[in-house]
PDB file of C-alpha atoms in Angstrom:
ATOM      1  CA  MET B 257      42.547 -48.019  99.985  1.00  0.00           C
ATOM      2  CA  GLY B 258      39.313 -49.913  99.453  1.00  0.00           C
ATOM      3  CA  LEU B 259      37.212 -50.543  96.377  1.00  0.00           C
ATOM      4  CA  GLU B 260      35.009 -47.566  97.266  1.00  0.00           C
ATOM      5  CA  ASP B 261      38.057 -45.303  96.711  1.00  0.00           C
ATOM      6  CA  THR B 262      38.729 -46.473  93.155  1.00  0.00           C
ATOM      7  CA  ALA B 263      37.177 -45.085  89.984  1.00  0.00           C
ATOM      8  CA  THR B 264      34.292 -47.086  88.589  1.00  0.00           C
ATOM      9  CA  LEU B 265      35.334 -49.013  85.488  1.00  0.00           C
ATOM     10  CA  GLY B 266      34.365 -46.990  82.427  1.00  0.00           C
ATOM     11  CA  THR B 267      34.045 -43.715  84.385  1.00  0.00           C
ATOM     12  CA  PRO B 268      36.908 -41.364  83.610  1.00  0.00           C
ATOM     13  CA  PRO B 269      38.544 -39.850  86.685  1.00  0.00           C
ATOM     14  CA  ARG B 270      37.814 -36.196  87.444  1.00  0.00           C
ATOM     15  CA  ARG B 271      40.638 -34.051  86.105  1.00  0.00           C
ATOM     16  CA  PRO B 272      42.084 -31.504  88.511  1.00  0.00           C
ATOM     17  CA  GLY B 273      41.249 -27.873  87.762  1.00  0.00           C
ATOM     18  CA  PRO B 274      43.356 -24.745  88.353  1.00  0.00           C
ATOM     19  CA  LYS B 275      42.143 -24.394  91.966  1.00  0.00           C
ATOM     20  CA  ASP B 276      43.070 -28.023  92.684  1.00  0.00           C
ATOM     21  CA  MET B 277      46.491 -27.564  91.110  1.00  0.00           C
ATOM     22  CA  ARG B 278      47.181 -24.400  93.110  1.00  0.00           C
ATOM     23  CA  ALA B 279      45.974 -25.954  96.381  1.00  0.00           C
ATOM     24  CA  VAL B 280      48.111 -29.082  96.097  1.00  0.00           C
ATOM     25  CA  LEU B 281      51.206 -27.737  94.329  1.00  0.00           C
ATOM     26  CA  GLY B 282      51.253 -24.822  96.774  1.00  0.00           C
ATOM     27  CA  HIS B 283      52.574 -27.380  99.259  1.00  0.00           C
ATOM     28  CA  PHE B 284      55.804 -27.502  97.243  1.00  0.00           C
ATOM     29  CA  CYS B 285      58.092 -24.779  98.558  1.00  0.00           C
ATOM     30  CA  THR B 286      59.943 -22.836  95.850  1.00  0.00           C
ATOM     31  CA  GLY B 287      62.460 -20.069  95.618  1.00  0.00           C
ATOM     32  CA  ILE B 288      61.639 -16.912  93.687  1.00  0.00           C
ATOM     33  CA  ALA B 289      63.550 -15.245  90.876  1.00  0.00           C
ATOM     34  CA  VAL B 290      63.237 -12.168  88.729  1.00  0.00           C
ATOM     35  CA  ILE B 291      64.051 -12.833  85.075  1.00  0.00           C
ATOM     36  CA  THR B 292      65.529  -9.701  83.493  1.00  0.00           C
ATOM     37  CA  GLY B 293      66.497  -8.656  79.994  1.00  0.00           C
ATOM     38  CA  GLN B 294      66.396  -5.570  77.832  1.00  0.00           C
ATOM     39  CA  ASP B 295      64.934  -4.551  74.509  1.00  0.00           C
ATOM     40  CA  GLY B 296      67.645  -2.063  73.522  1.00  0.00           C
ATOM     41  CA  GLN B 297      65.737   0.858  75.030  1.00  0.00           C
ATOM     42  CA  ARG B 298      64.848  -0.158  78.582  1.00  0.00           C
ATOM     43  CA  PRO B 299      65.360  -2.841  81.196  1.00  0.00           C
ATOM     44  CA  LEU B 300      62.658  -5.524  81.470  1.00  0.00           C
ATOM     45  CA  GLY B 301      61.783  -8.082  84.121  1.00  0.00           C
ATOM     46  CA  PHE B 302      59.182 -10.382  85.641  1.00  0.00           C
ATOM     47  CA  THR B 303      58.835 -12.522  88.753  1.00  0.00           C
ATOM     48  CA  CYS B 304      59.072 -16.288  88.278  1.00  0.00           C
ATOM     49  CA  GLN B 305      58.930 -19.098  90.823  1.00  0.00           C
ATOM     50  CA  SER B 306      59.344 -22.007  88.412  1.00  0.00           C
ATOM     51  CA  VAL B 307      63.137 -22.046  87.964  1.00  0.00           C
ATOM     52  CA  THR B 308      65.103 -25.292  87.980  1.00  0.00           C
ATOM     53  CA  SER B 309      68.456 -26.739  87.057  1.00  0.00           C
ATOM     54  CA  VAL B 310      68.173 -28.960  83.977  1.00  0.00           C
ATOM     55  CA  SER B 311      71.701 -30.082  83.066  1.00  0.00           C
ATOM     56  CA  LEU B 312      75.218 -29.609  84.388  1.00  0.00           C
ATOM     57  CA  ASP B 313      76.921 -30.402  81.070  1.00  0.00           C
ATOM     58  CA  PRO B 314      75.940 -28.523  79.025  1.00  0.00           C
ATOM     59  CA  PRO B 315      74.831 -26.036  81.690  1.00  0.00           C
ATOM     60  CA  TYR B 316      71.065 -25.560  81.269  1.00  0.00           C
ATOM     61  CA  VAL B 317      68.450 -23.974  83.522  1.00  0.00           C
ATOM     62  CA  SER B 318      64.734 -23.700  82.813  1.00  0.00           C
ATOM     63  CA  PHE B 319      61.917 -21.403  83.873  1.00  0.00           C
ATOM     64  CA  CYS B 320      58.266 -21.149  82.903  1.00  0.00           C
ATOM     65  CA  PRO B 321      56.791 -17.760  81.962  1.00  0.00           C
ATOM     66  CA  SER B 322      53.043 -17.415  81.558  1.00  0.00           C
ATOM     67  CA  LEU B 323      51.611 -17.192  78.045  1.00  0.00           C
ATOM     68  CA  GLY B 324      49.874 -14.027  79.263  1.00  0.00           C
ATOM     69  CA  SER B 325      53.172 -12.311  80.061  1.00  0.00           C
ATOM     70  CA  SER B 326      53.755  -9.122  78.099  1.00  0.00           C
ATOM     71  CA  THR B 327      57.385  -8.984  79.300  1.00  0.00           C
ATOM     72  CA  TRP B 328      58.622 -12.447  78.307  1.00  0.00           C
ATOM     73  CA  PRO B 329      58.169 -11.945  74.528  1.00  0.00           C
ATOM     74  CA  LEU B 330      60.322  -8.795  74.752  1.00  0.00           C
ATOM     75  CA  ILE B 331      63.065 -10.595  76.707  1.00  0.00           C
ATOM     76  CA  ARG B 332      62.811 -13.616  74.380  1.00  0.00           C
ATOM     77  CA  ALA B 333      63.398 -11.359  71.360  1.00  0.00           C
ATOM     78  CA  GLY B 334      66.716 -10.217  72.858  1.00  0.00           C
ATOM     79  CA  GLY B 335      67.719 -13.824  73.544  1.00  0.00           C
ATOM     80  CA  ARG B 336      69.759 -12.978  76.665  1.00  0.00           C
ATOM     81  CA  MET B 337      68.676 -12.768  80.256  1.00  0.00           C
ATOM     82  CA  CYS B 338      69.736 -12.709  83.873  1.00  0.00           C
ATOM     83  CA  ILE B 339      67.977 -14.933  86.406  1.00  0.00           C
ATOM     84  CA  ASN B 340      68.136 -13.049  89.709  1.00  0.00           C
ATOM     85  CA  ILE B 341      67.506 -15.421  92.647  1.00  0.00           C
ATOM     86  CA  LEU B 342      65.865 -13.311  95.346  1.00  0.00           C
ATOM     87  CA  ALA B 343      67.106 -13.076  98.926  1.00  0.00           C
ATOM     88  CA  ASP B 344      64.806 -13.190 101.944  1.00  0.00           C
ATOM     89  CA  THR B 345      64.946  -9.380 102.214  1.00  0.00           C
ATOM     90  CA  GLN B 346      63.505  -8.867  98.706  1.00  0.00           C
ATOM     91  CA  GLU B 347      59.790  -9.540  99.123  1.00  0.00           C
ATOM     92  CA  ALA B 348      58.994  -6.001  97.888  1.00  0.00           C
ATOM     93  CA  VAL B 349      61.184  -6.570  94.799  1.00  0.00           C
ATOM     94  CA  CYS B 350      59.276  -9.783  94.108  1.00  0.00           C
ATOM     95  CA  ALA B 351      55.935  -7.980  94.364  1.00  0.00           C
ATOM     96  CA  GLN B 352      57.105  -5.072  92.196  1.00  0.00           C
ATOM     97  CA  PHE B 353      58.177  -7.333  89.318  1.00  0.00           C
ATOM     98  CA  ALA B 354      55.017  -9.451  89.621  1.00  0.00           C
ATOM     99  CA  ARG B 355      52.797  -6.475  88.722  1.00  0.00           C
ATOM    100  CA  SER B 356      52.022  -5.144  85.297  1.00  0.00           C
ATOM    101  CA  ALA B 357      53.659  -1.734  85.391  1.00  0.00           C
ATOM    102  CA  GLU B 358      55.321   0.618  82.946  1.00  0.00           C
ATOM    103  CA  ASP B 359      58.569   0.914  84.930  1.00  0.00           C
ATOM    104  CA  LYS B 360      59.141  -2.118  87.155  1.00  0.00           C
ATOM    105  CA  PHE B 361      62.688  -0.889  87.823  1.00  0.00           C
ATOM    106  CA  ALA B 362      61.589   2.310  89.635  1.00  0.00           C
ATOM    107  CA  GLY B 363      63.597   2.466  92.859  1.00  0.00           C
ATOM    108  CA  ILE B 364      65.398  -0.833  92.144  1.00  0.00           C
ATOM    109  CA  GLU B 365      69.199  -0.893  92.328  1.00  0.00           C
ATOM    110  CA  TRP B 366      70.800  -2.778  89.458  1.00  0.00           C
ATOM    111  CA  SER B 367      73.769  -2.760  87.125  1.00  0.00           C
ATOM    112  CA  PRO B 368      74.418  -4.377  83.739  1.00  0.00           C
ATOM    113  CA  ALA B 369      75.634  -7.974  83.929  1.00  0.00           C
ATOM    114  CA  ALA B 370      78.442  -9.070  81.605  1.00  0.00           C
ATOM    115  CA  ASN B 371      75.825 -10.023  78.976  1.00  0.00           C
ATOM    116  CA  GLY B 372      74.219  -6.555  79.193  1.00  0.00           C
ATOM    117  CA  THR B 373      71.063  -7.611  81.030  1.00  0.00           C
ATOM    118  CA  PRO B 374      70.016  -6.131  84.395  1.00  0.00           C
ATOM    119  CA  GLN B 375      71.617  -7.730  87.439  1.00  0.00           C
ATOM    120  CA  LEU B 376      69.624  -6.782  90.528  1.00  0.00           C
ATOM    121  CA  HIS B 377      71.569  -5.779  93.636  1.00  0.00           C
ATOM    122  CA  GLY B 378      71.150  -7.672  96.902  1.00  0.00           C
ATOM    123  CA  THR B 379      70.186 -11.003  95.338  1.00  0.00           C
ATOM    124  CA  LEU B 380      71.138 -14.453  96.597  1.00  0.00           C
ATOM    125  CA  ALA B 381      72.598 -15.435  93.214  1.00  0.00           C
ATOM    126  CA  THR B 382      72.594 -14.445  89.535  1.00  0.00           C
ATOM    127  CA  ILE B 383      72.626 -16.601  86.416  1.00  0.00           C
ATOM    128  CA  GLU B 384      73.337 -15.082  83.002  1.00  0.00           C
ATOM    129  CA  ALA B 385      71.977 -17.121  80.117  1.00  0.00           C
ATOM    130  CA  ASP B 386      71.035 -17.290  76.446  1.00  0.00           C
ATOM    131  CA  LEU B 387      67.747 -18.776  75.244  1.00  0.00           C
ATOM    132  CA  GLU B 388      68.371 -22.251  73.825  1.00  0.00           C
ATOM    133  CA  PHE B 389      64.924 -23.917  73.507  1.00  0.00           C
ATOM    134  CA  GLU B 390      61.314 -23.044  74.153  1.00  0.00           C
ATOM    135  CA  HIS B 391      58.396 -25.468  74.434  1.00  0.00           C
ATOM    136  CA  GLY B 392      54.676 -24.802  74.806  1.00  0.00           C
ATOM    137  CA  ALA B 393      53.170 -26.227  78.006  1.00  0.00           C
ATOM    138  CA  GLY B 394      49.498 -25.390  78.571  1.00  0.00           C
ATOM    139  CA  ASP B 395      49.105 -21.841  79.866  1.00  0.00           C
ATOM    140  CA  HIS B 396      52.884 -21.420  80.201  1.00  0.00           C
ATOM    141  CA  THR B 397      55.968 -21.937  78.096  1.00  0.00           C
ATOM    142  CA  ILE B 398      59.083 -23.826  79.187  1.00  0.00           C
ATOM    143  CA  ALA B 399      62.217 -21.824  78.429  1.00  0.00           C
ATOM    144  CA  VAL B 400      65.487 -23.760  78.528  1.00  0.00           C
ATOM    145  CA  VAL B 401      68.470 -21.438  78.690  1.00  0.00           C
ATOM    146  CA  HIS B 402      72.194 -22.022  78.280  1.00  0.00           C
ATOM    147  CA  VAL B 403      74.087 -20.662  81.288  1.00  0.00           C
ATOM    148  CA  THR B 404      76.956 -18.359  80.281  1.00  0.00           C
ATOM    149  CA  ALA B 405      77.934 -17.079  83.752  1.00  0.00           C
ATOM    150  CA  LEU B 406      76.722 -17.476  87.312  1.00  0.00           C
ATOM    151  CA  GLU B 407      77.603 -16.292  90.792  1.00  0.00           C
ATOM    152  CA  ALA B 408      76.345 -16.897  94.328  1.00  0.00           C
ATOM    153  CA  HIS B 409      76.295 -13.776  96.493  1.00  0.00           C
ATOM    154  CA  GLY B 410      75.368 -15.345  99.845  1.00  0.00           C
ATOM    155  CA  GLY B 411      72.443 -14.851 102.173  1.00  0.00           C
ATOM    156  CA  GLN B 412      69.139 -16.638 102.688  1.00  0.00           C
ATOM    157  CA  PRO B 413      66.450 -17.340 100.042  1.00  0.00           C
ATOM    158  CA  LEU B 414      63.036 -15.769  99.672  1.00  0.00           C
ATOM    159  CA  LEU B 415      60.661 -18.740  99.659  1.00  0.00           C
ATOM    160  CA  PHE B 416      57.069 -19.137  98.467  1.00  0.00           C
ATOM    161  CA  TYR B 417      54.821 -21.708 100.171  1.00  0.00           C
ATOM    162  CA  ARG B 418      51.028 -22.070 100.187  1.00  0.00           C
ATOM    163  CA  GLY B 419      50.467 -18.589  98.791  1.00  0.00           C
ATOM    164  CA  ASP B 420      52.770 -16.760 101.181  1.00  0.00           C
ATOM    165  CA  TYR B 421      56.407 -15.685 101.525  1.00  0.00           C
ATOM    166  CA  GLY B 422      58.844 -17.029 104.065  1.00  0.00           C
ATOM    167  CA  GLY B 423      62.402 -18.060 104.743  1.00  0.00           C
ATOM    168  CA  PHE B 424      64.464 -20.449 106.808  1.00  0.00           C
ATOM    169  CA  ALA B 425      64.492 -20.173 110.572  1.00  0.00           C
ATOM    170  CA  ASP B 426      68.064 -19.747 111.748  1.00  0.00           C
ATOM    171  CA  ARG B 427      68.865 -23.260 112.937  1.00  0.00           C
ATOM    172  CA  ARG B 428      72.480 -22.625 113.871  1.00  0.00           C
ATOM    173  CA  LEU B 429      73.268 -22.930 117.532  1.00  0.00           C
ATOM    174  CA  ASP B 430      74.736 -20.008 119.400  1.00  0.00           C
ATOM    175  CA  PRO B 431      78.458 -20.861 119.867  1.00  0.00           C
ATOM    176  CA  VAL B 432      78.351 -19.483 123.416  1.00  0.00           C
ATOM    177  CA  THR B 433      75.132 -21.046 124.763  1.00  0.00           C
ATOM    178  CA  GLY B 434      75.111 -24.133 122.472  1.00  0.00           C
TER     179      GLY B 434
END
């Protein structure tokens, strides 16, 4: 890097905008989850790709719903949720829960998890949790939840990379042909 690549002293660097953020951070491959809860009358859910493990002891996971979400405040009020990690066969489920719709559960198979929240069928894994902390973070909020139960169901993940869905190529060798 030469001097021509550095900011001129006294000139503040250009801050990245939303398009810049999306273009660069889109190079970070993520899994996709559907966060579900209920409001006492109906099941609720939304698609979320910002899910991460925070702590093993105590067991915490975080996710980041948009401030514009109409679903998250309803799930937050109940305090309990199920994080449904989507399998590579669930692209349509991802799209259905990403839309604003009256009944996102139409045609979706699910059953109540132990904590009473919707556990979607066919997922890679499920994590039941209670809301522990919430922090404002720009146009999103960071929800830190205390894990109360979790289970891996097997399969391959649905991945999101550079604005598109994908999965792992099967890298296992055929035991017959090597």
